[in-house]
Coordinates of C-alpha atoms (C1' of nucleotides) in Angstrom, one line a residue:
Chain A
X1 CA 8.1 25.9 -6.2
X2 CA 5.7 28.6 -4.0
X3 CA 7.8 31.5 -3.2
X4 CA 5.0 33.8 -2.1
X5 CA 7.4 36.7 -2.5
X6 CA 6.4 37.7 0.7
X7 CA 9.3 39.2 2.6
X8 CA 11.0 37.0 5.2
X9 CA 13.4 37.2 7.4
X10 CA 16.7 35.2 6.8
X11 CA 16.2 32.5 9.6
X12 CA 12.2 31.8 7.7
X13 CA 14.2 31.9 4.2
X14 CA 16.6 28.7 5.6
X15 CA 13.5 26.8 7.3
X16 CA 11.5 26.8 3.9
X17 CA 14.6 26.7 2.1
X18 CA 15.1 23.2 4.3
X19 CA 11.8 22.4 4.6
X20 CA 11.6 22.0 1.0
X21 CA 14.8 20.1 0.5
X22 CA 13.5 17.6 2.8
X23 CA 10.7 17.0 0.8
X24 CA 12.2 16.9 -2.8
X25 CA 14.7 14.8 -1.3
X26 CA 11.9 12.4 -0.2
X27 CA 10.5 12.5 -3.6
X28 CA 13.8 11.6 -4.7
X29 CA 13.8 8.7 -2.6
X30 CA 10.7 7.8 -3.7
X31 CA 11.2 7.6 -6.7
X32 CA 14.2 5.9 -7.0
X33 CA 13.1 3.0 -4.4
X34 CA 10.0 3.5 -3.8
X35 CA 7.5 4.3 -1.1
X36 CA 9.6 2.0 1.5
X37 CA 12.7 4.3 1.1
X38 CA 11.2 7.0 2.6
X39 CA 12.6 7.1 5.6
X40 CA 13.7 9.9 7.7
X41 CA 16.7 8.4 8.5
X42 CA 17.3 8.7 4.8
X43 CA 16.6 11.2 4.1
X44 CA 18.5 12.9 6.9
X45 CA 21.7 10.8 5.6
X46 CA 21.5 11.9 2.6
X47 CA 21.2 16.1 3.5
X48 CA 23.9 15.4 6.4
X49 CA 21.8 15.8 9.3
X50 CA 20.6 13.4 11.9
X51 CA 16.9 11.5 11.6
X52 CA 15.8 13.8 14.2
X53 CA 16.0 16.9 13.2
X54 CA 13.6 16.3 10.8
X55 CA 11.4 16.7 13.7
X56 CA 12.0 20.3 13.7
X57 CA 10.3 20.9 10.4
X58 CA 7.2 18.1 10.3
X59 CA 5.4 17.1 13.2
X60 CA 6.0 13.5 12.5
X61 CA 6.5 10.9 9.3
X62 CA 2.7 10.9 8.6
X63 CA 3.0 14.2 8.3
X64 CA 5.9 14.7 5.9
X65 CA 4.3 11.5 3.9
X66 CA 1.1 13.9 4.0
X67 CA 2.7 16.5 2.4
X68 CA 4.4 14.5 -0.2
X69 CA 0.9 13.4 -1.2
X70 CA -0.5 16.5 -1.7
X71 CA 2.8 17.5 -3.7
X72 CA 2.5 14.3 -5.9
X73 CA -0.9 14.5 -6.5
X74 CA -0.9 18.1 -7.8
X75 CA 1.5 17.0 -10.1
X76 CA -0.5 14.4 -11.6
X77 CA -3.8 16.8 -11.9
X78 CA -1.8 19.6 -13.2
X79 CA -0.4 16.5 -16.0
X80 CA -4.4 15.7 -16.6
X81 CA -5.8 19.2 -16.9
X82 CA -2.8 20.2 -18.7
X83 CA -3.9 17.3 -21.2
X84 CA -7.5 17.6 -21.2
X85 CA -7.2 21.6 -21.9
X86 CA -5.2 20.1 -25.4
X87 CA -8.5 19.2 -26.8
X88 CA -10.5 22.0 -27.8
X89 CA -13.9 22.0 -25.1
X90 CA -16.1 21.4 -28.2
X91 CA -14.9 17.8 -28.3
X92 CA -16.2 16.4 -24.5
X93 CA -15.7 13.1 -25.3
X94 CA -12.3 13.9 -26.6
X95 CA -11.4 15.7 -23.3
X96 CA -12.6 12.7 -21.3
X97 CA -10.1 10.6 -23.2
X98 CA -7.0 13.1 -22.9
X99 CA -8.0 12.9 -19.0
X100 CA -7.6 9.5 -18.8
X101 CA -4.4 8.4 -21.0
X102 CA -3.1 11.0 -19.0
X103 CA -4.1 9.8 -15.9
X104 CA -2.4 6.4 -16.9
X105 CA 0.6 7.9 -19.0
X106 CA 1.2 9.6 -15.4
X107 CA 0.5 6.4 -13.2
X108 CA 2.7 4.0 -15.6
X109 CA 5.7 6.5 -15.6
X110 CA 5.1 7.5 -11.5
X111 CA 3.8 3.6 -10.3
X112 CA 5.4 5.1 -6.8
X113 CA 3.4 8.2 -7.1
X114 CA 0.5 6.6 -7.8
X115 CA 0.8 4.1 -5.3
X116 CA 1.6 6.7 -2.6
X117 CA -1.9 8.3 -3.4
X118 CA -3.6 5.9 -4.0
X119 CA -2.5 2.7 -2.2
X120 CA -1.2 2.0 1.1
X121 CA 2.0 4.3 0.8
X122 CA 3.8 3.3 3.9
X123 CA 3.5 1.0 6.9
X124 CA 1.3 2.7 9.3
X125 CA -0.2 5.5 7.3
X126 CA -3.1 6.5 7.3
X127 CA -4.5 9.4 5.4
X128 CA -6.2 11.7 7.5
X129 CA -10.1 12.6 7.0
X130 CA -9.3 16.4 6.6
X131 CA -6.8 18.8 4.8
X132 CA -4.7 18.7 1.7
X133 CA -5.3 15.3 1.0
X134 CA -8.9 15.4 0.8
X135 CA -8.6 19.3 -1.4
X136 CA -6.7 17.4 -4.1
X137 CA -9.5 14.6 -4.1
X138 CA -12.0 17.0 -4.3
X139 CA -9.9 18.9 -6.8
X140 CA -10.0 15.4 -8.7
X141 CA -13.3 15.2 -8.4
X142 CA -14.5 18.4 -9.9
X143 CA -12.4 18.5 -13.3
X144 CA -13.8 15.3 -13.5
X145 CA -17.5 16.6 -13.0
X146 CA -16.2 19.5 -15.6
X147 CA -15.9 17.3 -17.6
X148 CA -18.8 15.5 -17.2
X149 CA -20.7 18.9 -17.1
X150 CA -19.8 19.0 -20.7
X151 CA -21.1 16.0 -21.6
X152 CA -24.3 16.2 -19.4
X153 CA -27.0 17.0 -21.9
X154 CA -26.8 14.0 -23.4
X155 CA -25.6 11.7 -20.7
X156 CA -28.6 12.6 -18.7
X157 CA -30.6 10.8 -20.1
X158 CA -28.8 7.6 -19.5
X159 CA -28.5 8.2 -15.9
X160 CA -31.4 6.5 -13.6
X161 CA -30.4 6.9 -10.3
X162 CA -31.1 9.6 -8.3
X163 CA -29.1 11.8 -6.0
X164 CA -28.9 14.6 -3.8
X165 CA -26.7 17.0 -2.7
X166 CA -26.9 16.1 0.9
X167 CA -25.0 12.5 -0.1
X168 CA -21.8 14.5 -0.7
X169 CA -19.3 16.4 0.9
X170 CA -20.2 19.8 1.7
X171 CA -16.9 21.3 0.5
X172 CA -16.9 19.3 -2.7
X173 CA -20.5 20.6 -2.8
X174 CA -20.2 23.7 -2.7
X175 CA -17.3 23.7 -5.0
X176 CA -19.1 22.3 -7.9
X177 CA -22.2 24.4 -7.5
X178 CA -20.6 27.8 -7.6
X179 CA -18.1 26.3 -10.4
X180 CA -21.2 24.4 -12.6
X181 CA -24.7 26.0 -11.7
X182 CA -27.2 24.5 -12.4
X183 CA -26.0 20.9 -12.5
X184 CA -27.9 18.4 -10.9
X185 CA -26.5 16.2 -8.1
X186 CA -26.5 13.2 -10.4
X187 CA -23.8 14.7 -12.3
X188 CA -22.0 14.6 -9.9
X189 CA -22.6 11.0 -8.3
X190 CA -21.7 10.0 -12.0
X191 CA -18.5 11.8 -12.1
X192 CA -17.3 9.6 -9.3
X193 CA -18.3 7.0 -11.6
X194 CA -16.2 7.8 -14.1
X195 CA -13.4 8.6 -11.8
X196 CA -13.9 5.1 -10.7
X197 CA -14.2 3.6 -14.2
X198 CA -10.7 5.3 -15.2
X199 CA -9.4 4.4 -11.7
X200 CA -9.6 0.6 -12.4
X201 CA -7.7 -0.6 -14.9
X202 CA -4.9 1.9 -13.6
X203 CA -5.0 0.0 -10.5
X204 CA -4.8 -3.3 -11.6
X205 CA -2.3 -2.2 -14.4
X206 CA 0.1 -0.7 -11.8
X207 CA 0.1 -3.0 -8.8
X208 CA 0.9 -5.6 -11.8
X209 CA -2.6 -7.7 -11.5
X210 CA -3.3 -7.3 -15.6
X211 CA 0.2 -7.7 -16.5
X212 CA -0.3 -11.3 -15.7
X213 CA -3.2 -11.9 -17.5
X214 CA -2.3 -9.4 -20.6
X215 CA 0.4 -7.7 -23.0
X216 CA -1.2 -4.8 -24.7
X217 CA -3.3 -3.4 -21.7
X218 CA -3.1 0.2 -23.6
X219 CA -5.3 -1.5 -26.1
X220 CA -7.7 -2.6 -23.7
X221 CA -7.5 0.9 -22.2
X222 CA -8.1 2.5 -24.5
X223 CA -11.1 0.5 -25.4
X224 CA -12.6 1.0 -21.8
X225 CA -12.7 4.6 -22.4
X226 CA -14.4 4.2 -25.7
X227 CA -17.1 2.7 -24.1
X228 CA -17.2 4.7 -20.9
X229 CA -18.1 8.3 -23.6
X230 CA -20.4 6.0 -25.0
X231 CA -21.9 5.6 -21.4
X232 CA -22.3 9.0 -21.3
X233 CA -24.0 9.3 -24.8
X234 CA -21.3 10.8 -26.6
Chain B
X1 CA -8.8 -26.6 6.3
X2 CA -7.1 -29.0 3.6
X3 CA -6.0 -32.4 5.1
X4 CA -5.7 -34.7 2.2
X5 CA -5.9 -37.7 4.5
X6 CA -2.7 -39.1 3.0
X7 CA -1.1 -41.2 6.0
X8 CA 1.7 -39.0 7.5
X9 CA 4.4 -39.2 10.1
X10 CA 3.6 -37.8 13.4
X11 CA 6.2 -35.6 12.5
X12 CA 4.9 -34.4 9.4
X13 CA 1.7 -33.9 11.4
X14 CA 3.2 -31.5 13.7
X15 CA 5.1 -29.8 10.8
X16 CA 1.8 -29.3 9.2
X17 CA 0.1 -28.6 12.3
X18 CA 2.8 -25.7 13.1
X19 CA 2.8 -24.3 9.7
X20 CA -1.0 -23.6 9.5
X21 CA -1.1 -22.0 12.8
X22 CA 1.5 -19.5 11.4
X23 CA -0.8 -19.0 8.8
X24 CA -3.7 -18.8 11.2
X25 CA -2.3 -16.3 13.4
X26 CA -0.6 -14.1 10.7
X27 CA -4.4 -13.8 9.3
X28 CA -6.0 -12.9 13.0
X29 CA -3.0 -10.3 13.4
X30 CA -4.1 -9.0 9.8
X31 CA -7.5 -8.8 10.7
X32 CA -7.1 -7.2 14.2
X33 CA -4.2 -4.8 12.8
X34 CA -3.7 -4.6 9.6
X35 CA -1.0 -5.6 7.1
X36 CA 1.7 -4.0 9.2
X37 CA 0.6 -6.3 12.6
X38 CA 2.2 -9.1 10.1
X39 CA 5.1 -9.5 11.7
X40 CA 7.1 -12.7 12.2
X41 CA 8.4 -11.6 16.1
X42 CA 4.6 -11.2 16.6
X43 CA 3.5 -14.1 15.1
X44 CA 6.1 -16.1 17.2
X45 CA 4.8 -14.1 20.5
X46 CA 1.5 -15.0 20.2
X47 CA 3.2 -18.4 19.8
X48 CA 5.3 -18.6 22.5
X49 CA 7.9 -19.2 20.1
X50 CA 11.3 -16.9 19.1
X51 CA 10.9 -15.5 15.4
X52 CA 13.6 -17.0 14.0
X53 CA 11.6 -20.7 14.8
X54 CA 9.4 -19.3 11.6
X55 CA 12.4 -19.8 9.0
X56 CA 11.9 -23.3 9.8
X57 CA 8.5 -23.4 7.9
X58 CA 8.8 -20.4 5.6
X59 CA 11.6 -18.9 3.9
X60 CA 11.5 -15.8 4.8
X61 CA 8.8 -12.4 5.3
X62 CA 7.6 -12.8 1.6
X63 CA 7.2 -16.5 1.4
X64 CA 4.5 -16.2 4.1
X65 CA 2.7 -13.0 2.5
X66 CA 3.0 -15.2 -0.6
X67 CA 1.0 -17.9 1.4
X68 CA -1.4 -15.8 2.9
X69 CA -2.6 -13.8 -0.5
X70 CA -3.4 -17.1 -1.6
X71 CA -5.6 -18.1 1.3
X72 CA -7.6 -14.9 1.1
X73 CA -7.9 -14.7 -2.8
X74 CA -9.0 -18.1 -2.5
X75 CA -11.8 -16.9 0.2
X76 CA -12.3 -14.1 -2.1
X77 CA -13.2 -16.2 -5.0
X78 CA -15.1 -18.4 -3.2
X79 CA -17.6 -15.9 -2.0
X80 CA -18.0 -14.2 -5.5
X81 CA -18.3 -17.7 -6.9
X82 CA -20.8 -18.3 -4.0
X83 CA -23.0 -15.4 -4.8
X84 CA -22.7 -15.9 -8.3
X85 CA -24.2 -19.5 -8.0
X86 CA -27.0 -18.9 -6.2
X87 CA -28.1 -16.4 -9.4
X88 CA -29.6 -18.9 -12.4
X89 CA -27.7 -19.2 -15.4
X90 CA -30.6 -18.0 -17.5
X91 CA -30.0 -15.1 -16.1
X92 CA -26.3 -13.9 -17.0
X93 CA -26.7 -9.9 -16.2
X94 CA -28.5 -10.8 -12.0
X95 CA -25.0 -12.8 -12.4
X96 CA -23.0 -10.9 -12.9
X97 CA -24.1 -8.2 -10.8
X98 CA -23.7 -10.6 -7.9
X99 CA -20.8 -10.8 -8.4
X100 CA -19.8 -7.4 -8.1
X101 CA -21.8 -6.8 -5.0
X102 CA -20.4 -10.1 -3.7
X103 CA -17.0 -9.1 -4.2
X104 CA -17.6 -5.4 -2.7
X105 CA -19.5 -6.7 0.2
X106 CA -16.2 -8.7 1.2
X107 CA -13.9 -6.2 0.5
X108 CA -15.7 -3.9 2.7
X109 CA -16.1 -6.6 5.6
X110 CA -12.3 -7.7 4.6
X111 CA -10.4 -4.9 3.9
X112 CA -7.2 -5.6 5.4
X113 CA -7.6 -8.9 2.8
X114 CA -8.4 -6.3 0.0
X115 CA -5.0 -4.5 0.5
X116 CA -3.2 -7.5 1.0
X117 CA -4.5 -8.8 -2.0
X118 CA -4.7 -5.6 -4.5
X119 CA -2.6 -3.2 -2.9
X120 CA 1.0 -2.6 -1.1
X121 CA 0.7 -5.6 1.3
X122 CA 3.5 -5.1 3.5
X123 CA 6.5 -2.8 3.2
X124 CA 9.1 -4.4 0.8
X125 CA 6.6 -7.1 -0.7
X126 CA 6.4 -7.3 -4.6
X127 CA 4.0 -10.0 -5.7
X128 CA 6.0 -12.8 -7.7
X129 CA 5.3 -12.8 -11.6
X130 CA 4.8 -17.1 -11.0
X131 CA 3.3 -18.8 -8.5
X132 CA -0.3 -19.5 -6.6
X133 CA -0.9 -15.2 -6.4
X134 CA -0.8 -15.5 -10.6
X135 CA -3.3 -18.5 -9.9
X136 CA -5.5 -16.9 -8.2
X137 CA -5.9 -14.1 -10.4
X138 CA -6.1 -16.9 -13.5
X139 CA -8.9 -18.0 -11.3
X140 CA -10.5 -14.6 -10.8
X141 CA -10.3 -14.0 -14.8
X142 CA -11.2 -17.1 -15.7
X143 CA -14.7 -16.7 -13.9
X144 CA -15.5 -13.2 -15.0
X145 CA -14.9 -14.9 -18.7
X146 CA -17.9 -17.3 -17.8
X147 CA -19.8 -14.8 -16.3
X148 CA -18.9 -12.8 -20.2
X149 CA -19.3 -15.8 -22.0
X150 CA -22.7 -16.1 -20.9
X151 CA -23.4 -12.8 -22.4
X152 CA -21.2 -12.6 -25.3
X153 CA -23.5 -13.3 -28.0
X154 CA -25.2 -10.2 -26.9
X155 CA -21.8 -8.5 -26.2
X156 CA -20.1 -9.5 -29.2
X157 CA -21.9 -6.5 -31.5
X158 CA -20.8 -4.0 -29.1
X159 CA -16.8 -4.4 -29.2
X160 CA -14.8 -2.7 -31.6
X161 CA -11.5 -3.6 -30.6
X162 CA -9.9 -7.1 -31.6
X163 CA -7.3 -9.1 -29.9
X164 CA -5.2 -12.3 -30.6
X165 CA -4.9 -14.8 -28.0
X166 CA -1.3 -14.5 -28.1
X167 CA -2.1 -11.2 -25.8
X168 CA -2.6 -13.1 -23.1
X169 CA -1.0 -15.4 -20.7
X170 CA -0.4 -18.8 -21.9
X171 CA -1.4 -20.6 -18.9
X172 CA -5.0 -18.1 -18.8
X173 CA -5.5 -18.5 -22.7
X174 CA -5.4 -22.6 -21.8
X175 CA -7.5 -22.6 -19.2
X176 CA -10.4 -20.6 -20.6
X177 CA -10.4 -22.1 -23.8
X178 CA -10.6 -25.4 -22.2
X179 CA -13.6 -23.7 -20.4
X180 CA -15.0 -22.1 -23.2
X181 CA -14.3 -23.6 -26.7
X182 CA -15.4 -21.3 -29.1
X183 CA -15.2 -18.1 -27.3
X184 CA -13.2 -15.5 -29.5
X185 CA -10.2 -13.8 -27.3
X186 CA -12.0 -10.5 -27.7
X187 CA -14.1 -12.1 -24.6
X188 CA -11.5 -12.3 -22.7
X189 CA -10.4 -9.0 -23.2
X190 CA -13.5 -8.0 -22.3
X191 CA -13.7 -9.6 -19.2
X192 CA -10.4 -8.3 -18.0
X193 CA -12.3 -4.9 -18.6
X194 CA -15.2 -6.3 -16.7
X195 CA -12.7 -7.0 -13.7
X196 CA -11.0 -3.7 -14.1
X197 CA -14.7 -2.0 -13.7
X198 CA -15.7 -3.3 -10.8
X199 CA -11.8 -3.2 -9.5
X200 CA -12.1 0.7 -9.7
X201 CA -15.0 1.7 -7.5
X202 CA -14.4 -1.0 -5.3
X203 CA -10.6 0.2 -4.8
X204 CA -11.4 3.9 -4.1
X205 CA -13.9 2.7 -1.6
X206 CA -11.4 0.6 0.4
X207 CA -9.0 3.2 0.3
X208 CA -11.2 5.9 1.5
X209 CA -10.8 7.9 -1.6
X210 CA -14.6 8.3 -2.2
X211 CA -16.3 7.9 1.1
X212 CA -14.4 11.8 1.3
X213 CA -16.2 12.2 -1.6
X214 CA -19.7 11.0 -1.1
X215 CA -21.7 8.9 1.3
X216 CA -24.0 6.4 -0.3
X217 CA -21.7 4.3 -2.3
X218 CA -23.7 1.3 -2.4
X219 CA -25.6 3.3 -4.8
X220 CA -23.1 4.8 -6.5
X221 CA -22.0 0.9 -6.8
X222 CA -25.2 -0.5 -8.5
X223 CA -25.8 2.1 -10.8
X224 CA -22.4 1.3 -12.2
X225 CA -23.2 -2.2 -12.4
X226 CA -26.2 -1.4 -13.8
X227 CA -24.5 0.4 -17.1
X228 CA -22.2 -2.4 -16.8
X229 CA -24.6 -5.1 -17.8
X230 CA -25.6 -2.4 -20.1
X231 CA -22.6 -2.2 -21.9
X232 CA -22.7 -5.7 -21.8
X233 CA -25.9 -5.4 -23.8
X234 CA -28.0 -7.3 -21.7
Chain C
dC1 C1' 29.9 45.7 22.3
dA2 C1' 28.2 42.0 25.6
dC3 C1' 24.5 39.4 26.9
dA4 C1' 20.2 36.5 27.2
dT5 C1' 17.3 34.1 24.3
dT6 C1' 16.0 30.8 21.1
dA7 C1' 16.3 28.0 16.9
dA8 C1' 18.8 24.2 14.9
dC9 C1' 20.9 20.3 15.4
dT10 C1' 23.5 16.1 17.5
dG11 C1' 24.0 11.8 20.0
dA12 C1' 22.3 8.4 22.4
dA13 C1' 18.7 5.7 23.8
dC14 C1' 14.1 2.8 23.5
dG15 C1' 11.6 -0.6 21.4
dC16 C1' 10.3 -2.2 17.2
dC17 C1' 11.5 -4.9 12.7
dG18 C1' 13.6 -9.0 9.3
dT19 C1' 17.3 -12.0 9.1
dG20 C1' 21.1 -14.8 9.9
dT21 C1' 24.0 -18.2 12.9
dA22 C1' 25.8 -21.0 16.6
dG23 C1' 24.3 -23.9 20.1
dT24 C1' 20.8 -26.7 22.7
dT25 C1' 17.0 -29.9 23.3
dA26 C1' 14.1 -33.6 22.2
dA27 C1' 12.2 -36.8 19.1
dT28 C1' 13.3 -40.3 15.4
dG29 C1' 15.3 -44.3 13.1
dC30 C1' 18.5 -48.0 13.4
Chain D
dG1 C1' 21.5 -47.6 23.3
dC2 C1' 23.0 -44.5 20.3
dA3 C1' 23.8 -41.4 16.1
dT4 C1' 21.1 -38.5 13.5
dT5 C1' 18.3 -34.7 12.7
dA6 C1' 14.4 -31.6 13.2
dA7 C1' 12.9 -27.9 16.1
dC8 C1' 13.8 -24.3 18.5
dT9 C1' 16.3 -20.6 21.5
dA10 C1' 19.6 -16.9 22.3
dC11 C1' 22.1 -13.6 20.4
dA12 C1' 23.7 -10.4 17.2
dC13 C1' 23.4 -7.0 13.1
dG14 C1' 21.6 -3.2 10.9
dG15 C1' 17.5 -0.7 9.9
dC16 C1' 13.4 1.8 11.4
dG17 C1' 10.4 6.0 14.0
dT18 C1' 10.5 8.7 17.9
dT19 C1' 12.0 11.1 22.2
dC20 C1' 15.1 13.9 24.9
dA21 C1' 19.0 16.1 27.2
dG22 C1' 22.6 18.7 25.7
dT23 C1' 25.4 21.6 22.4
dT24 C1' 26.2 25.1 18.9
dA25 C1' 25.2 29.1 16.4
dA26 C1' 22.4 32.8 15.0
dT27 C1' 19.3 36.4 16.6
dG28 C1' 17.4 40.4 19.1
dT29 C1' 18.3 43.7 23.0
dG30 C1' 20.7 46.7 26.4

DNA sequence: CACATTAACTGAACGCCGTGTAGTTAATGC
DNA sequence: GCATTAACTACACGGCGTTCAGTTAATGTG
């Protein structure tokens, strides 16, 4: 994936080389059975090596489900911003839309991906406060205030909360205010919002909550994002 | 909790007896543990029995998940429909909104009982299509519908998209228009949406995805409820 | 080249888990 | 008083994450 072309010695080249293979082999896993067939004594069977030498390249499970996280969820932004950047940036409403079929389009064809991020992905995991995990959310976070950014002249004047900058993360802060100056915090509190809003029905859609109640749910979908640019006066 | 006072055998009493305190423990281990704390060896330790004396009252691992999702939606429901009830119906949109908070404020007190409920309960667990999970979530949609019905002659001008009661469950389609003669299935669609939205935030928060994000999500919570009644037209 | 070092890996163990099954105990119904 | 049967234990199987002593093979050094 990341070969820094930096040169390495042969005994570095066979620890990423391995490294990585556990991980793609995880993904396999994951994707053919799901989040519970990540195990590293599977994945060790499966590359011929025993469960614990796994322990030799991450620290732990958590930390090889960690990394898988960050893996899968740059996937799914590059699949969003890869979509969104379709529609031309004089159509924000039209971008907001791309961003979110995609989002789903992603979620429906990965449920285990998505459920990985954003569920509870394996037994005892927990996803830790700091580190990749939290970049990709904030990474998340800041298309979506792009986004948002584009549509903010006129959704301003819908929004009547106030916010300041002080009620977010500092990273994610300073992120957004060297990427979009000028932007008021409220554009950002409402780009959570909308993260939210698109988060929903994806939820309920993929742990299988509105496939009980509803056939059609692109419809309804797609009907939720109609009225979420019309939230934001577009 | 539910003795129907139907005369039984001081063996059925026992049965019964033995069967709720399963129940009862598996929910203390939830709560003091998490979803994973569920298992049957521990249930039986904090028993004093052997885990294997458990596949006398439930089939198996699933069965008693099964089981215990109902209890909790049901506790669930009952506190939104609490909150909801103490709001006049005159006033449809201060209804609605208790809802939502209603349902957040447990989630947040209960969020094992969230995840057990909306997310990846337990490692192999998938949710059964039939059953008293697909119930409860009848349940759940069948109150937001009231709590849209109640608005719907404002609501009505703002949807666009239309919808045939065949999209939805049969069982669902009976019971609300039973409930609600009259109302067009473009309600219920709309109230699926209305679940979905306050699903979204709600979800994110549980899982920690925006407290990285931001602090002040009650907040961020009522200002979306706030354009929710909004879209709602009320 | 030979040698010491060290990285990579195995194999076995520990204590968990869900799930069966054969055998025991105690209450029930006749 | 006795046969039946429900309730339960004891044990076993295979799977899991994790640790650790020991082995093998590659590396760097004289």
């Amino acid at each position: 994936m990341n070969p820094p072309a930096a040169p390495q010695s042969r005994r570095e080249r066979l620890r990423a080389e391995t490294s990585a293979e556990i991980k793609d082999i995880a993904l396999k896993l994951l994707g053919e059975g799901g989040p519970d067939a990540i195990s590293l004594r599977a994945i060790a069977r499966e590359m011929g090596m025993t469960a614990g030498a796994i322990y030799g390249y991450y620290e732990n499970r958590d930390t090889l489900v960690t990394a898988l996280i960050t893996d899968v969820y740059g996937t799914l932004l590059d699949t969003a911003e890869a979509a969104r950047d379709k529609v031309p940036a004089t159509d924000p409403a039209g971008r907001i839309v791309a961003w979110g079929m995609a989002v789903r389009a992603w979620a429906l064809a990965n449920p285990e991906g998505f459920r990985l991020i954003y569920g509870d992905p394996v037994p005892g995991y927990r996803p830790p406060a700091e580190g990749p995990v939290a970049e990709a959310g904030h990474r998340a976070c800041a298309a979506l205030t792009g986004l948002v950014a584009a549509a903010w002249p006129k959704a301003r004047k819908l929004q009547s909360a106030t916010s300041a900058w002080s009620d977010f993360d500092p990273a994610l802060v300073a992120q957004v205010r060297e990427e979009f100056p000028g932007l008021p915090p409220e554009a950002l509190a409402l780009s959570l919002r909308v993260w939210a809003r698109m988060h929903g029905p994806v939820s309920l859609e993929v742990y299988g909550h509105l496939g009980r109640q509803s056939r059609d749910l692109t419809a309804l979908y797609r009907a939720e994002l109609a009225d979420l640019v019309r939230s934001l006066g577009l």
